[in-house]
PDB file of C-alpha atoms in Angstrom:
ATOM      1  CA  PHE A   1      33.165 217.737 189.009  1.00  0.00           C
ATOM      2  CA  ASP A   2      30.617 219.864 190.809  1.00  0.00           C
ATOM      3  CA  MET A   3      33.313 221.825 192.645  1.00  0.00           C
ATOM      4  CA  ASN A   4      35.154 222.547 189.386  1.00  0.00           C
ATOM      5  CA  PHE A   5      31.994 223.697 187.679  1.00  0.00           C
ATOM      6  CA  THR A   6      30.668 225.730 190.609  1.00  0.00           C
ATOM      7  CA  GLY A   7      33.903 227.687 191.044  1.00  0.00           C
ATOM      8  CA  PHE A   8      34.157 228.207 187.311  1.00  0.00           C
ATOM      9  CA  LEU A   9      30.561 229.423 187.115  1.00  0.00           C
ATOM     10  CA  PHE A  10      31.027 231.920 189.964  1.00  0.00           C
ATOM     11  CA  VAL A  11      34.129 233.383 188.324  1.00  0.00           C
ATOM     12  CA  LEU A  12      32.399 233.591 184.947  1.00  0.00           C
ATOM     13  CA  ILE A  13      29.331 235.310 186.393  1.00  0.00           C
ATOM     14  CA  GLY A  14      31.562 237.642 188.414  1.00  0.00           C
ATOM     15  CA  HIS A  15      33.455 238.789 185.327  1.00  0.00           C
ATOM     16  CA  PHE A  16      30.269 239.286 183.388  1.00  0.00           C
ATOM     17  CA  LEU A  17      28.593 241.294 186.161  1.00  0.00           C
ATOM     18  CA  PHE A  18      31.719 243.379 186.796  1.00  0.00           C
ATOM     19  CA  GLY A  19      31.901 244.170 183.089  1.00  0.00           C
ATOM     20  CA  ILE A  20      28.210 245.157 182.980  1.00  0.00           C
ATOM     21  CA  ILE A  21      28.579 247.406 186.040  1.00  0.00           C
ATOM     22  CA  ILE A  22      31.640 249.130 184.583  1.00  0.00           C
ATOM     23  CA  LEU A  23      29.893 249.464 181.215  1.00  0.00           C
ATOM     24  CA  LEU A  24      26.936 251.160 182.883  1.00  0.00           C
ATOM     25  CA  LEU A  25      29.243 253.424 184.888  1.00  0.00           C
ATOM     26  CA  VAL A  26      31.199 254.497 181.831  1.00  0.00           C
ATOM     27  CA  HIS A  27      27.998 255.066 179.898  1.00  0.00           C
ATOM     28  CA  SER A  28      26.559 257.227 182.693  1.00  0.00           C
ATOM     29  CA  ILE A  29      29.776 259.244 183.146  1.00  0.00           C
ATOM     30  CA  GLY A  30      30.106 260.048 179.459  1.00  0.00           C
ATOM     31  CA  ASP A  31      33.106 260.899 177.286  1.00  0.00           C
ATOM     32  CA  ARG A  32      36.509 261.151 178.962  1.00  0.00           C
ATOM     33  CA  THR A  33      38.780 261.105 175.945  1.00  0.00           C
ATOM     34  CA  SER A  34      40.010 264.658 176.468  1.00  0.00           C
ATOM     35  CA  ARG A  35      41.812 263.664 179.683  1.00  0.00           C
ATOM     36  CA  LEU A  36      43.482 260.647 178.148  1.00  0.00           C
ATOM     37  CA  LYS A  37      44.650 261.888 174.776  1.00  0.00           C
ATOM     38  CA  GLY A  38      47.524 259.776 173.574  1.00  0.00           C
ATOM     39  CA  ILE A  39      47.372 256.880 176.016  1.00  0.00           C
ATOM     40  CA  ASP A  40      44.194 255.139 174.905  1.00  0.00           C
ATOM     41  CA  GLN A  41      45.807 253.604 171.792  1.00  0.00           C
ATOM     42  CA  PRO A  42      48.780 252.085 173.673  1.00  0.00           C
ATOM     43  CA  LEU A  43      46.388 250.756 176.325  1.00  0.00           C
ATOM     44  CA  LEU A  44      44.247 249.154 173.615  1.00  0.00           C
ATOM     45  CA  ILE A  45      47.328 247.451 172.165  1.00  0.00           C
ATOM     46  CA  LEU A  46      48.361 246.345 175.656  1.00  0.00           C
ATOM     47  CA  CYS A  47      44.912 244.842 176.281  1.00  0.00           C
ATOM     48  CA  LEU A  48      45.085 242.954 172.986  1.00  0.00           C
ATOM     49  CA  PHE A  49      48.586 241.707 173.732  1.00  0.00           C
ATOM     50  CA  LEU A  50      47.741 240.609 177.273  1.00  0.00           C
ATOM     51  CA  GLY A  51      44.548 238.908 176.109  1.00  0.00           C
ATOM     52  CA  VAL A  52      46.323 236.886 173.432  1.00  0.00           C
ATOM     53  CA  ALA A  53      49.228 236.130 175.773  1.00  0.00           C
ATOM     54  CA  ALA A  54      46.830 234.950 178.493  1.00  0.00           C
ATOM     55  CA  CYS A  55      44.937 232.680 176.096  1.00  0.00           C
ATOM     56  CA  LEU A  56      48.063 231.172 174.581  1.00  0.00           C
ATOM     57  CA  GLY A  57      50.137 231.102 177.757  1.00  0.00           C
ATOM     58  CA  GLY A  58      47.353 229.645 179.879  1.00  0.00           C
ATOM     59  CA  THR A  59      46.648 226.960 177.304  1.00  0.00           C
ATOM     60  CA  PHE A  60      50.354 226.139 176.999  1.00  0.00           C
ATOM     61  CA  LEU A  61      50.791 225.794 180.772  1.00  0.00           C
ATOM     62  CA  PHE A  62      47.588 223.760 181.059  1.00  0.00           C
ATOM     63  CA  ARG A  63      48.697 221.347 178.319  1.00  0.00           C
ATOM     64  CA  LYS A  64      52.158 221.026 179.865  1.00  0.00           C
ATOM     65  CA  LYS A  65      50.645 220.178 183.257  1.00  0.00           C
ATOM     66  CA  LEU A  66      48.194 217.796 181.582  1.00  0.00           C
ATOM     67  CA  ASP A  67      51.079 215.914 179.970  1.00  0.00           C
ATOM     68  CA  GLN A  68      52.707 215.573 183.399  1.00  0.00           C
ATOM     69  CA  ILE A  69      49.469 214.332 184.952  1.00  0.00           C
ATOM     70  CA  ASN A  70      48.968 211.694 182.266  1.00  0.00           C
ATOM     71  CA  GLN A  71      52.594 210.470 182.299  1.00  0.00           C
ATOM     72  CA  ASP A  72      52.840 209.862 186.020  1.00  0.00           C
ATOM     73  CA  GLY A  73      50.385 206.934 186.146  1.00  0.00           C
ATOM     74  CA  LYS A  74      48.599 208.370 189.174  1.00  0.00           C
ATOM     75  CA  GLU A  75      45.363 207.199 190.723  1.00  0.00           C
ATOM     76  CA  ILE A  76      42.227 208.736 189.265  1.00  0.00           C
ATOM     77  CA  HIS A  77      41.506 210.749 192.407  1.00  0.00           C
ATOM     78  CA  LYS A  78      45.000 212.297 192.296  1.00  0.00           C
ATOM     79  CA  LYS A  79      44.655 212.961 188.565  1.00  0.00           C
ATOM     80  CA  LEU A  80      41.401 214.825 189.187  1.00  0.00           C
ATOM     81  CA  THR A  81      42.981 216.897 191.947  1.00  0.00           C
ATOM     82  CA  ASP A  82      45.918 217.814 189.722  1.00  0.00           C
ATOM     83  CA  TYR A  83      43.543 218.538 186.846  1.00  0.00           C
ATOM     84  CA  ARG A  84      41.585 220.926 189.060  1.00  0.00           C
ATOM     85  CA  SER A  85      44.819 222.683 189.981  1.00  0.00           C
ATOM     86  CA  ALA A  86      45.878 222.990 186.336  1.00  0.00           C
ATOM     87  CA  SER A  87      42.438 224.319 185.393  1.00  0.00           C
ATOM     88  CA  ILE A  88      42.467 226.917 188.162  1.00  0.00           C
ATOM     89  CA  THR A  89      45.906 228.099 187.050  1.00  0.00           C
ATOM     90  CA  ARG A  90      44.682 228.440 183.472  1.00  0.00           C
ATOM     91  CA  TRP A  91      41.568 230.314 184.577  1.00  0.00           C
ATOM     92  CA  ALA A  92      43.545 232.659 186.829  1.00  0.00           C
ATOM     93  CA  ILE A  93      45.865 233.646 183.991  1.00  0.00           C
ATOM     94  CA  LEU A  94      42.904 234.414 181.759  1.00  0.00           C
ATOM     95  CA  GLU A  95      41.028 236.094 184.597  1.00  0.00           C
ATOM     96  CA  SER A  96      43.823 238.609 185.103  1.00  0.00           C
ATOM     97  CA  SER A  97      43.667 239.759 181.476  1.00  0.00           C
ATOM     98  CA  ILE A  98      39.857 240.007 181.620  1.00  0.00           C
ATOM     99  CA  LEU A  99      39.967 242.172 184.736  1.00  0.00           C
ATOM    100  CA  PHE A 100      42.783 244.278 183.303  1.00  0.00           C
ATOM    101  CA  SER A 101      40.790 244.945 180.124  1.00  0.00           C
ATOM    102  CA  ILE A 102      37.660 245.872 182.073  1.00  0.00           C
ATOM    103  CA  ILE A 103      39.641 248.290 184.250  1.00  0.00           C
ATOM    104  CA  ILE A 104      41.331 249.843 181.209  1.00  0.00           C
ATOM    105  CA  PHE A 105      37.899 250.265 179.651  1.00  0.00           C
ATOM    106  CA  PHE A 106      36.792 252.077 182.804  1.00  0.00           C
ATOM    107  CA  ILE A 107      39.816 254.373 182.573  1.00  0.00           C
ATOM    108  CA  THR A 108      39.569 255.119 178.851  1.00  0.00           C
ATOM    109  CA  GLY A 109      35.884 254.678 178.060  1.00  0.00           C
ATOM    110  CA  LYS A 110      36.830 253.044 174.744  1.00  0.00           C
ATOM    111  CA  TYR A 111      34.173 250.523 173.795  1.00  0.00           C
ATOM    112  CA  LEU A 112      36.640 248.549 171.689  1.00  0.00           C
ATOM    113  CA  ILE A 113      38.412 247.589 174.922  1.00  0.00           C
ATOM    114  CA  ILE A 114      35.238 246.236 176.523  1.00  0.00           C
ATOM    115  CA  SER A 115      34.739 244.155 173.380  1.00  0.00           C
ATOM    116  CA  ILE A 116      38.164 242.619 174.025  1.00  0.00           C
ATOM    117  CA  SER A 117      36.953 241.773 177.529  1.00  0.00           C
ATOM    118  CA  LEU A 118      33.805 240.216 176.107  1.00  0.00           C
ATOM    119  CA  ILE A 119      35.825 238.061 173.703  1.00  0.00           C
ATOM    120  CA  LEU A 120      38.032 236.926 176.589  1.00  0.00           C
ATOM    121  CA  ILE A 121      34.947 236.128 178.689  1.00  0.00           C
ATOM    122  CA  ILE A 122      33.531 234.059 175.814  1.00  0.00           C
ATOM    123  CA  PHE A 123      36.845 232.194 175.539  1.00  0.00           C
ATOM    124  CA  PHE A 124      36.792 231.700 179.316  1.00  0.00           C
ATOM    125  CA  ALA A 125      33.256 230.281 179.043  1.00  0.00           C
ATOM    126  CA  SER A 126      34.471 227.810 176.416  1.00  0.00           C
ATOM    127  CA  LEU A 127      36.843 226.361 179.020  1.00  0.00           C
ATOM    128  CA  ARG A 128      33.924 225.132 181.126  1.00  0.00           C
ATOM    129  CA  PRO A 129      34.823 221.791 182.684  1.00  0.00           C
ATOM    130  CA  THR A 130      32.556 219.002 181.500  1.00  0.00           C
ATOM    131  CA  GLU A 131      32.732 215.340 182.350  1.00  0.00           C
ATOM    132  CA  LYS A 132      33.428 214.509 178.704  1.00  0.00           C
ATOM    133  CA  LYS A 133      36.245 217.053 178.458  1.00  0.00           C
ATOM    134  CA  ILE A 134      37.824 215.898 181.721  1.00  0.00           C
ATOM    135  CA  THR A 135      37.693 212.206 180.815  1.00  0.00           C
ATOM    136  CA  SER A 136      39.207 212.998 177.426  1.00  0.00           C
ATOM    137  CA  ASP A 137      41.968 215.177 178.875  1.00  0.00           C
ATOM    138  CA  LEU A 138      42.876 212.643 181.569  1.00  0.00           C
ATOM    139  CA  ASN A 139      42.489 209.532 179.387  1.00  0.00           C
ATOM    140  CA  ILE A 140      40.033 207.925 181.794  1.00  0.00           C
ATOM    141  CA  SER A 141      36.697 206.301 181.090  1.00  0.00           C
ATOM    142  CA  GLU A 142      33.312 207.656 182.070  1.00  0.00           C
ATOM    143  CA  GLN A 143      32.764 204.400 183.963  1.00  0.00           C
ATOM    144  CA  GLU A 144      35.746 205.195 186.199  1.00  0.00           C
ATOM    145  CA  ILE A 145      34.272 208.639 186.859  1.00  0.00           C
ATOM    146  CA  ASP A 146      30.890 207.094 187.677  1.00  0.00           C
ATOM    147  CA  ASN A 147      32.587 204.739 190.141  1.00  0.00           C
ATOM    148  CA  LEU A 148      34.247 207.717 191.836  1.00  0.00           C
ATOM    149  CA  ASN A 149      30.944 209.596 191.982  1.00  0.00           C
ATOM    150  CA  GLN A 150      29.262 206.579 193.628  1.00  0.00           C
ATOM    151  CA  ILE A 151      32.010 206.395 196.238  1.00  0.00           C
ATOM    152  CA  GLY A 152      31.612 210.115 196.888  1.00  0.00           C
ATOM    153  CA  ALA A 153      35.145 211.224 195.967  1.00  0.00           C
TER     154      ALA A 153
END
């Protein structure tokens, strides 16, 4: 569980810091709307579309993989490994839309776009792996997890 959480935390902090740095850069540079007349609205719509698609698509793929994990009757250690893989895939899909939105904000300077990024980061944070969530998703008991932790798996 520690590896799942540590990787997740680093990605979350990285997105947040990248967004803050870009926000500060855009704020210090000032208004750039005159260069980008006409393309900021389509880019805003694209960011919204990609954000929603990433949330829904990532969740769909994660649930599909979770169904496969739970149907196979695998050992707990294998289930956890497959769960980690499914989680990373879900996070990567969402991560791409977060980074895209932050970059589009940098290009356009439209604060509405950085708010889309912030919403996606908050959704990403809600996906934090917890022992309770993992045991529920994998249909395993907390006692089985404790036994694995004692063995050092």
